[in-house]
Amino acid sequence: MYGQINDRSGVTEDVVLKALSTVIEPELHRDLVSLNMIRNLKIEGNDVAFTIMLTTPACPLRGKMESDSRAALAAIPGLGQVTIQWDSNVPSDRRIGEQIGQNFRNTIAVSSGKGGVGKTTVAVNLAISLAMEGARVGLLDADILGPNVPMMMGKGEMPPPSNRKMVPAENYGVRFISMAFLVKPDQPLIWRGPMLHSAIRQLLTDVNWGELDYLVVDLPPGTGDAQLTLAQVLPLSGAIVVTQPMQVAASDAVRGLKTFEKLEVPIIGVIENMSGDFFGTGAGEQLARDYDTDYLGSIPLSADVRKGGDSGQPIVVVHPDSEAALAIRRIARDVAARVSVLTLQVQSENFIPITMIG
Ligand SMILES: Nc1ncnc2c1ncn2[C@@H]1O[C@H](COP(=O)(O)OP(=O)(O)OP(=O)(O)O)[C@@H](O)[C@H]1O
Ligand SMILES: [Mg+2]
């Protein structure tokens, strides 16, 4: 009998938390306990159960955190069964709500210097990939003059307005809004800067977006008005720059990088799209190196990616296990993790100490 009591006293809350305080969150470089990521700790006899609260449901490092936690706990004498559950609470960039009155926790701009490199394709598949991981995702088509998000998202209309606000269309778990919903296809759009500005502002503010973990913004080509307007209207958690594998495309992307730098928007990283035998590979990685930013990975040139875009059935939906879809889904998890880090940095600059979970 006494032996049993001794065994039981070996597995206590203190001992478990002490063990878990040696496990480092790989992105945030601090331990799970001081980050307040261990929740619902329950000890029954020698069995331990707890929830790890992640900073994004799309966390790419669950596997590592689980195996590190199990390894740390294994050192406790007499340990029984360990049950780990997962939950997430995405950190919120409070500047967004303050500035536009919407409940977006993070905003991610998808940009490039040059047209036709696959920004919209990346934005659409990235948004859907994040939603597939369980995040609440919106997609804003900020390409006011050439809006093609609805075509790629497979839905050309939005529902009727409610309470005098527009209601986003929804497909594949993503809410989206586009100028294409508001103008007839044959109506020419010849707009000047101030009108572009107010159009983007309206698509952000006059819409019942609801609560979002991530708003992905698809930008038009170039580094002009739209980028400037967007950065003025909406605090951006970070920007992704899409480039093609050829050096010429990368040199356009440099302008994209510099624009965001000037606007003080953090660069999440560079994606090389349409990589492979035909166009080659490498310019994206080189660009990231030259500009001291991160390389997020490449998406191969693939007929299925193009077909998916043309038919409104994006590759991550119809061929989720294809090479291209797996590449985008991995990049999406990486982007989510990086955005959490960026937003926590913003929080810690404005609110001390870091309180990462609401
Ligand atoms: N990895 C890929 N493999 C094959 N085709 C692709 C790939 N990525 C994009 N495409 C195709 O390339 C074309 C241009 O892509 P997309 O419209 O996404 O580019 P964009 O940068 O948004 O263009 P714009 O500057 O006009 O907004 C589309 O037909 C799209 O389906
Ligand atoms: Mg586009």
Short mmCIF file of C-alpha atoms and ligand atoms in Angstrom, two decimals:
data_model
loop_
_atom_site.label_atom_id
_atom_site.label_comp_id
_atom_site.label_asym_id
_atom_site.label_seq_id
_atom_site.Cartn_x
_atom_site.Cartn_y
_atom_site.Cartn_z
CA MET A 1 0.00 0.00 0.00
CA TYR A 2 2.70 2.47 0.98
CA GLY A 3 4.48 1.71 -2.25
CA GLN A 4 1.44 2.81 -4.21
CA ILE A 5 1.25 6.12 -2.38
CA ASN A 6 4.89 6.76 -3.13
CA ASP A 7 4.32 5.96 -6.81
CA ARG A 8 1.42 8.35 -6.95
CA SER A 9 3.30 11.17 -5.29
CA GLY A 10 5.95 10.78 -8.03
CA VAL A 11 3.59 12.08 -10.70
CA THR A 12 2.44 15.47 -9.47
CA GLU A 13 1.45 18.67 -11.21
CA ASP A 14 4.72 20.29 -10.17
CA VAL A 15 6.83 17.47 -11.51
CA VAL A 16 4.92 17.38 -14.80
CA LEU A 17 5.13 21.16 -15.30
CA LYS A 18 8.81 21.10 -14.43
CA ALA A 19 9.40 18.46 -17.11
CA LEU A 20 7.32 20.36 -19.67
CA SER A 21 9.18 23.58 -18.91
CA THR A 22 12.18 22.01 -20.63
CA VAL A 23 10.25 21.70 -23.92
CA ILE A 24 10.94 24.62 -26.23
CA GLU A 25 8.35 25.91 -28.71
CA PRO A 26 10.40 25.75 -31.91
CA GLU A 27 9.15 29.01 -33.46
CA LEU A 28 8.93 31.17 -30.35
CA HIS A 29 12.08 29.79 -28.70
CA ARG A 30 10.56 29.72 -25.25
CA ASP A 31 9.28 26.84 -23.16
CA LEU A 32 5.69 25.60 -23.29
CA VAL A 33 5.01 26.36 -19.62
CA SER A 34 6.18 29.97 -19.56
CA LEU A 35 4.32 30.57 -22.83
CA ASN A 36 1.17 29.38 -21.02
CA MET A 37 0.59 26.73 -23.68
CA ILE A 38 -0.16 23.88 -21.24
CA ARG A 39 -3.84 23.81 -20.37
CA ASN A 40 -6.30 21.45 -18.64
CA LEU A 41 -3.57 19.48 -16.92
CA LYS A 42 -5.13 16.46 -15.26
CA ILE A 43 -3.34 13.80 -13.26
CA GLU A 44 -5.14 10.59 -12.40
CA GLY A 45 -3.01 8.11 -10.58
CA ASN A 46 0.11 8.01 -12.71
CA ASP A 47 -1.65 9.03 -15.91
CA VAL A 48 -1.22 12.54 -17.27
CA ALA A 49 -3.49 14.39 -19.69
CA PHE A 50 -3.21 17.97 -20.96
CA THR A 51 -3.94 20.23 -23.88
CA ILE A 52 -1.27 22.11 -25.81
CA MET A 53 -2.66 25.49 -26.85
CA LEU A 54 -1.07 26.40 -30.19
CA THR A 55 -0.80 29.85 -31.72
CA THR A 56 -2.34 28.56 -34.95
CA PRO A 57 -4.45 25.51 -35.83
CA ALA A 58 -2.17 25.20 -38.86
CA CYS A 59 0.89 24.61 -36.68
CA PRO A 60 3.60 22.80 -38.66
CA LEU A 61 5.47 21.66 -35.55
CA ARG A 62 2.89 19.65 -33.63
CA GLY A 63 4.81 16.43 -34.21
CA LYS A 64 8.00 17.86 -32.76
CA MET A 65 6.25 19.39 -29.75
CA GLU A 66 4.48 16.14 -29.05
CA SER A 67 7.61 13.99 -29.24
CA ASP A 68 9.65 16.50 -27.20
CA SER A 69 6.91 16.61 -24.54
CA ARG A 70 6.68 12.83 -24.35
CA ALA A 71 10.46 12.54 -24.12
CA ALA A 72 10.61 15.11 -21.29
CA LEU A 73 7.82 13.38 -19.36
CA ALA A 74 9.37 9.95 -19.84
CA ALA A 75 12.04 10.90 -17.29
CA ILE A 76 9.42 11.01 -14.50
CA PRO A 77 9.61 7.81 -12.45
CA GLY A 78 6.45 5.72 -12.44
CA LEU A 79 4.78 7.71 -15.24
CA GLY A 80 1.64 6.10 -16.66
CA GLN A 81 -0.20 6.98 -19.82
CA VAL A 82 0.25 10.42 -21.42
CA THR A 83 -2.64 11.90 -23.38
CA ILE A 84 -2.04 15.09 -25.35
CA GLN A 85 -4.82 17.10 -26.93
CA TRP A 86 -4.54 20.15 -29.15
CA ASP A 87 -6.31 23.44 -29.28
CA SER A 88 -5.39 26.81 -30.67
CA ASN A 89 -5.84 30.47 -30.04
CA VAL A 90 -4.43 32.62 -32.83
CA PRO A 91 -2.73 35.77 -31.51
CA SER A 92 -4.47 38.95 -32.53
CA ASP A 93 -2.90 42.02 -34.10
CA ARG A 94 -4.97 44.56 -32.20
CA ARG A 95 -4.05 47.41 -34.55
CA ILE A 96 -6.44 45.91 -37.14
CA GLY A 97 -9.57 46.17 -35.02
CA GLU A 98 -8.57 49.62 -33.81
CA GLN A 99 -8.04 50.91 -37.34
CA ILE A 100 -10.89 49.37 -39.35
CA GLY A 101 -13.27 48.03 -36.72
CA GLN A 102 -13.16 44.48 -38.04
CA ASN A 103 -12.41 41.39 -36.05
CA PHE A 104 -9.42 40.11 -38.04
CA ARG A 105 -6.63 38.66 -35.95
CA ASN A 106 -4.05 38.79 -38.75
CA THR A 107 -3.77 40.06 -42.30
CA ILE A 108 -1.52 38.61 -44.98
CA ALA A 109 -0.87 40.41 -48.28
CA VAL A 110 0.11 38.37 -51.35
CA SER A 111 2.09 40.47 -53.77
CA SER A 112 4.66 40.54 -56.56
CA GLY A 113 6.31 43.15 -58.70
CA LYS A 114 5.14 41.58 -61.92
CA GLY A 115 1.84 40.42 -63.39
CA GLY A 116 0.90 36.84 -64.08
CA VAL A 117 3.32 35.17 -61.68
CA GLY A 118 0.50 33.41 -59.83
CA LYS A 119 -0.41 35.75 -56.96
CA THR A 120 -4.10 35.00 -57.14
CA THR A 121 -3.44 31.28 -57.50
CA VAL A 122 -1.23 31.40 -54.40
CA ALA A 123 -3.67 33.59 -52.45
CA VAL A 124 -6.63 31.32 -53.19
CA ASN A 125 -4.84 28.06 -52.41
CA LEU A 126 -3.17 29.54 -49.33
CA ALA A 127 -6.51 30.75 -47.95
CA ILE A 128 -8.16 27.37 -48.56
CA SER A 129 -5.19 25.51 -47.04
CA LEU A 130 -5.44 27.57 -43.85
CA ALA A 131 -9.18 26.89 -43.70
CA MET A 132 -8.50 23.16 -44.18
CA GLU A 133 -6.39 23.32 -41.01
CA GLY A 134 -9.34 24.70 -39.08
CA ALA A 135 -8.64 28.45 -39.23
CA ARG A 136 -11.31 31.07 -39.93
CA VAL A 137 -10.18 32.63 -43.18
CA GLY A 138 -11.24 35.50 -45.41
CA LEU A 139 -9.91 36.46 -48.83
CA LEU A 140 -10.05 40.00 -50.12
CA ASP A 141 -9.63 40.52 -53.84
CA ALA A 142 -7.79 43.85 -53.84
CA ASP A 143 -7.30 43.65 -57.59
CA ILE A 144 -10.00 46.23 -58.25
CA LEU A 145 -9.34 46.53 -62.00
CA GLY A 146 -8.80 42.86 -62.81
CA PRO A 147 -10.66 40.94 -60.13
CA ASN A 148 -10.52 37.19 -60.69
CA VAL A 149 -10.77 35.69 -57.21
CA PRO A 150 -14.45 34.70 -57.73
CA MET A 151 -13.56 32.77 -60.88
CA MET A 152 -10.80 30.87 -59.10
CA MET A 153 -12.97 30.32 -56.01
CA GLY A 154 -15.76 28.89 -58.15
CA LYS A 155 -18.47 31.33 -57.09
CA GLY A 156 -19.45 34.49 -58.96
CA GLU A 157 -22.02 36.04 -56.62
CA MET A 158 -22.32 37.17 -53.06
CA PRO A 159 -25.43 36.72 -50.93
CA PRO A 160 -27.83 39.67 -50.51
CA PRO A 161 -26.68 42.35 -48.07
CA SER A 162 -27.65 42.18 -44.45
CA ASN A 163 -28.02 45.19 -42.15
CA ARG A 164 -26.83 47.43 -45.01
CA LYS A 165 -23.54 45.61 -45.21
CA MET A 166 -22.24 43.31 -47.90
CA VAL A 167 -22.07 39.63 -47.02
CA PRO A 168 -19.03 37.78 -48.35
CA ALA A 169 -19.43 34.83 -50.67
CA GLU A 170 -18.22 31.56 -49.21
CA ASN A 171 -16.73 28.48 -50.78
CA TYR A 172 -14.24 25.82 -49.65
CA GLY A 173 -14.49 27.19 -46.13
CA VAL A 174 -13.24 30.65 -47.13
CA ARG A 175 -15.24 33.92 -47.10
CA PHE A 176 -14.34 36.22 -49.96
CA ILE A 177 -15.24 39.51 -51.51
CA SER A 178 -14.32 41.04 -54.85
CA MET A 179 -15.05 44.03 -57.04
CA ALA A 180 -16.21 41.44 -59.60
CA PHE A 181 -19.39 41.07 -57.49
CA LEU A 182 -20.18 44.75 -57.88
CA VAL A 183 -19.53 45.51 -61.55
CA LYS A 184 -20.91 43.92 -64.69
CA PRO A 185 -18.28 41.98 -66.64
CA ASP A 186 -18.53 44.30 -69.69
CA GLN A 187 -18.44 47.50 -67.65
CA PRO A 188 -15.08 49.18 -68.18
CA LEU A 189 -13.31 50.14 -65.01
CA ILE A 190 -11.32 53.29 -65.54
CA TRP A 191 -10.59 54.50 -62.06
CA ARG A 192 -8.22 56.90 -60.53
CA GLY A 193 -6.18 56.59 -57.39
CA PRO A 194 -8.66 58.06 -54.89
CA MET A 195 -11.42 55.80 -56.19
CA LEU A 196 -9.23 52.75 -55.86
CA HIS A 197 -8.51 53.84 -52.34
CA SER A 198 -12.16 54.12 -51.41
CA ALA A 199 -13.04 50.85 -53.18
CA ILE A 200 -10.48 48.91 -51.16
CA ARG A 201 -11.59 50.65 -47.99
CA GLN A 202 -15.22 49.72 -48.67
CA LEU A 203 -14.43 46.09 -49.38
CA LEU A 204 -12.78 46.01 -45.97
CA THR A 205 -15.19 48.02 -43.88
CA ASP A 206 -18.65 47.78 -45.48
CA VAL A 207 -18.64 43.99 -45.30
CA ASN A 208 -19.92 41.66 -42.63
CA TRP A 209 -16.75 39.64 -42.50
CA GLY A 210 -17.36 38.15 -39.08
CA GLU A 211 -14.43 36.96 -37.01
CA LEU A 212 -11.34 35.87 -38.93
CA ASP A 213 -8.04 34.38 -37.85
CA TYR A 214 -6.51 35.37 -41.18
CA LEU A 215 -7.53 37.78 -43.90
CA VAL A 216 -5.52 36.99 -47.04
CA VAL A 217 -5.32 39.88 -49.50
CA ASP A 218 -4.70 39.28 -53.19
CA LEU A 219 -3.00 42.33 -54.64
CA PRO A 220 -2.90 43.52 -58.25
CA PRO A 221 0.41 43.40 -60.14
CA GLY A 222 2.90 46.19 -59.67
CA THR A 223 4.03 48.17 -56.71
CA GLY A 224 1.81 51.19 -56.96
CA ASP A 225 -1.41 52.57 -55.60
CA ALA A 226 -2.96 49.37 -54.36
CA GLN A 227 -0.05 48.42 -52.11
CA LEU A 228 0.13 51.93 -50.73
CA THR A 229 -3.62 52.15 -50.18
CA LEU A 230 -3.81 48.77 -48.58
CA ALA A 231 -0.99 49.50 -46.18
CA GLN A 232 -2.61 52.84 -45.29
CA VAL A 233 -6.07 51.40 -44.75
CA LEU A 234 -5.23 48.08 -43.13
CA PRO A 235 -2.44 47.17 -40.73
CA LEU A 236 -0.69 44.23 -42.40
CA SER A 237 0.75 41.46 -40.26
CA GLY A 238 3.05 40.62 -43.14
CA ALA A 239 3.45 40.28 -46.88
CA ILE A 240 4.35 37.33 -49.08
CA VAL A 241 6.20 38.02 -52.31
CA VAL A 242 5.56 35.63 -55.19
CA THR A 243 8.13 35.32 -57.93
CA GLN A 244 8.94 33.04 -60.83
CA PRO A 245 12.10 31.00 -61.20
CA MET A 246 13.65 33.30 -63.82
CA GLN A 247 16.02 36.07 -62.77
CA VAL A 248 14.01 38.73 -64.64
CA ALA A 249 10.92 37.95 -62.62
CA ALA A 250 12.94 38.06 -59.44
CA SER A 251 14.23 41.53 -60.26
CA ASP A 252 10.62 42.73 -60.44
CA ALA A 253 9.98 41.03 -57.15
CA VAL A 254 12.77 43.13 -55.63
CA ARG A 255 10.63 46.20 -56.21
CA GLY A 256 7.79 44.44 -54.45
CA LEU A 257 10.01 43.71 -51.47
CA LYS A 258 11.25 47.28 -51.34
CA THR A 259 7.74 48.71 -51.47
CA PHE A 260 6.72 46.81 -48.37
CA GLU A 261 9.96 47.67 -46.68
CA LYS A 262 9.22 51.36 -47.22
CA LEU A 263 5.71 50.87 -45.90
CA GLU A 264 7.18 49.11 -42.85
CA VAL A 265 5.26 45.92 -43.55
CA PRO A 266 7.24 42.83 -42.49
CA ILE A 267 8.06 40.39 -45.27
CA ILE A 268 6.92 36.89 -44.33
CA GLY A 269 8.97 35.41 -47.13
CA VAL A 270 9.33 34.61 -50.82
CA ILE A 271 7.47 31.90 -52.74
CA GLU A 272 8.79 30.70 -56.07
CA ASN A 273 5.86 29.70 -58.28
CA MET A 274 5.93 27.67 -61.51
CA SER A 275 9.23 26.02 -60.62
CA GLY A 276 10.52 22.98 -62.45
CA ASP A 277 12.11 21.76 -65.62
CA PHE A 278 10.52 24.34 -67.88
CA PHE A 279 11.39 27.61 -66.14
CA GLY A 280 14.10 26.17 -63.92
CA THR A 281 14.41 26.92 -60.26
CA GLY A 282 16.44 28.97 -57.83
CA ALA A 283 15.66 32.66 -58.36
CA GLY A 284 13.25 32.77 -55.42
CA GLU A 285 15.78 31.33 -53.05
CA GLN A 286 18.45 33.70 -54.34
CA LEU A 287 16.11 36.64 -53.93
CA ALA A 288 15.33 35.69 -50.33
CA ARG A 289 19.06 35.40 -49.63
CA ASP A 290 19.93 38.71 -51.28
CA TYR A 291 17.24 40.58 -49.37
CA ASP A 292 17.79 38.78 -46.10
CA THR A 293 14.29 37.43 -45.93
CA ASP A 294 12.99 33.88 -45.71
CA TYR A 295 12.42 31.49 -48.56
CA LEU A 296 9.08 29.78 -48.03
CA GLY A 297 9.43 27.22 -50.81
CA SER A 298 8.47 26.53 -54.38
CA ILE A 299 5.27 25.49 -56.12
CA PRO A 300 5.85 23.44 -59.28
CA LEU A 301 4.54 24.39 -62.70
CA SER A 302 1.60 22.07 -63.15
CA ALA A 303 -1.28 21.80 -65.61
CA ASP A 304 -3.56 20.81 -62.73
CA VAL A 305 -2.83 24.07 -60.91
CA ARG A 306 -3.84 26.05 -63.99
CA LYS A 307 -6.92 23.92 -64.65
CA GLY A 308 -7.95 24.23 -61.02
CA GLY A 309 -7.76 28.01 -61.29
CA ASP A 310 -9.65 28.20 -64.58
CA SER A 311 -12.43 25.90 -63.40
CA GLY A 312 -12.93 27.34 -59.92
CA GLN A 313 -11.77 24.10 -58.32
CA PRO A 314 -8.43 24.92 -56.76
CA ILE A 315 -5.73 22.27 -56.66
CA VAL A 316 -5.70 21.98 -52.85
CA VAL A 317 -9.38 21.04 -53.02
CA VAL A 318 -9.42 18.64 -55.97
CA HIS A 319 -5.94 17.10 -55.70
CA PRO A 320 -4.94 17.78 -52.09
CA ASP A 321 -2.18 15.18 -52.20
CA SER A 322 -0.59 16.26 -55.49
CA GLU A 323 2.96 17.59 -55.36
CA ALA A 324 1.82 21.18 -55.98
CA ALA A 325 -0.98 21.03 -53.39
CA LEU A 326 1.31 19.48 -50.77
CA ALA A 327 3.83 22.26 -51.42
CA ILE A 328 1.19 24.97 -50.96
CA ARG A 329 -0.25 23.31 -47.85
CA ARG A 330 3.18 23.07 -46.27
CA ILE A 331 3.88 26.70 -47.12
CA ALA A 332 0.50 27.68 -45.61
CA ARG A 333 1.40 26.04 -42.27
CA ASP A 334 4.77 27.74 -42.33
CA VAL A 335 3.16 31.11 -43.10
CA ALA A 336 0.70 30.64 -40.22
CA ALA A 337 3.52 29.91 -37.80
CA ARG A 338 5.54 32.92 -38.97
CA VAL A 339 2.54 35.22 -38.77
CA SER A 340 1.97 34.15 -35.15
CA VAL A 341 5.54 35.09 -34.35
CA LEU A 342 5.24 38.46 -36.11
CA THR A 343 1.97 39.27 -34.36
CA LEU A 344 3.33 38.26 -30.97
CA GLN A 345 6.24 40.61 -31.63
CA VAL A 346 3.84 43.46 -32.36
CA GLN A 347 1.94 42.62 -29.18
CA SER A 348 5.06 42.58 -27.11
CA GLU A 349 6.12 45.97 -28.49
CA ASN A 350 2.76 47.44 -27.54
CA PHE A 351 1.74 45.31 -24.60
CA ILE A 352 4.26 44.11 -22.10
CA PRO A 353 4.64 41.34 -21.12
CA ILE A 354 3.72 38.93 -23.92
CA THR A 355 0.29 37.51 -23.27
CA MET A 356 -0.04 35.21 -26.19
CA ILE A 357 -3.33 33.61 -25.36
CA GLY A 358 -6.39 35.76 -24.88
N1 LIG B 1 2.13 26.62 -60.47
C1 LIG B 1 1.42 26.86 -61.59
N2 LIG B 1 1.42 25.96 -62.59
C2 LIG B 1 0.71 26.20 -63.73
N3 LIG B 1 -0.03 27.29 -63.94
C3 LIG B 1 -0.07 28.21 -62.97
C4 LIG B 1 0.65 28.05 -61.75
N4 LIG B 1 0.40 29.15 -60.98
C5 LIG B 1 -0.42 29.94 -61.69
N5 LIG B 1 -0.70 29.40 -62.88
C6 LIG B 1 -1.53 29.96 -63.95
O1 LIG B 1 -0.92 31.15 -64.42
C7 LIG B 1 -1.90 32.13 -64.75
C8 LIG B 1 -1.64 33.41 -63.95
O2 LIG B 1 -1.86 33.11 -62.57
P1 LIG B 1 -2.55 34.15 -61.59
O3 LIG B 1 -3.76 34.75 -62.21
O4 LIG B 1 -2.67 33.50 -60.30
O5 LIG B 1 -1.37 35.24 -61.57
P2 LIG B 1 -1.40 36.70 -60.96
O6 LIG B 1 -0.01 36.99 -60.54
O7 LIG B 1 -2.46 36.83 -59.96
O8 LIG B 1 -1.78 37.55 -62.23
P3 LIG B 1 -2.19 39.11 -62.26
O9 LIG B 1 -0.91 39.85 -62.11
O10 LIG B 1 -2.82 39.27 -63.60
O11 LIG B 1 -3.12 39.33 -61.12
C9 LIG B 1 -3.25 31.50 -64.47
O12 LIG B 1 -3.75 30.95 -65.65
C10 LIG B 1 -2.92 30.39 -63.48
O13 LIG B 1 -3.83 29.31 -63.53
MG MG B 2 -4.07 38.15 -59.82
#
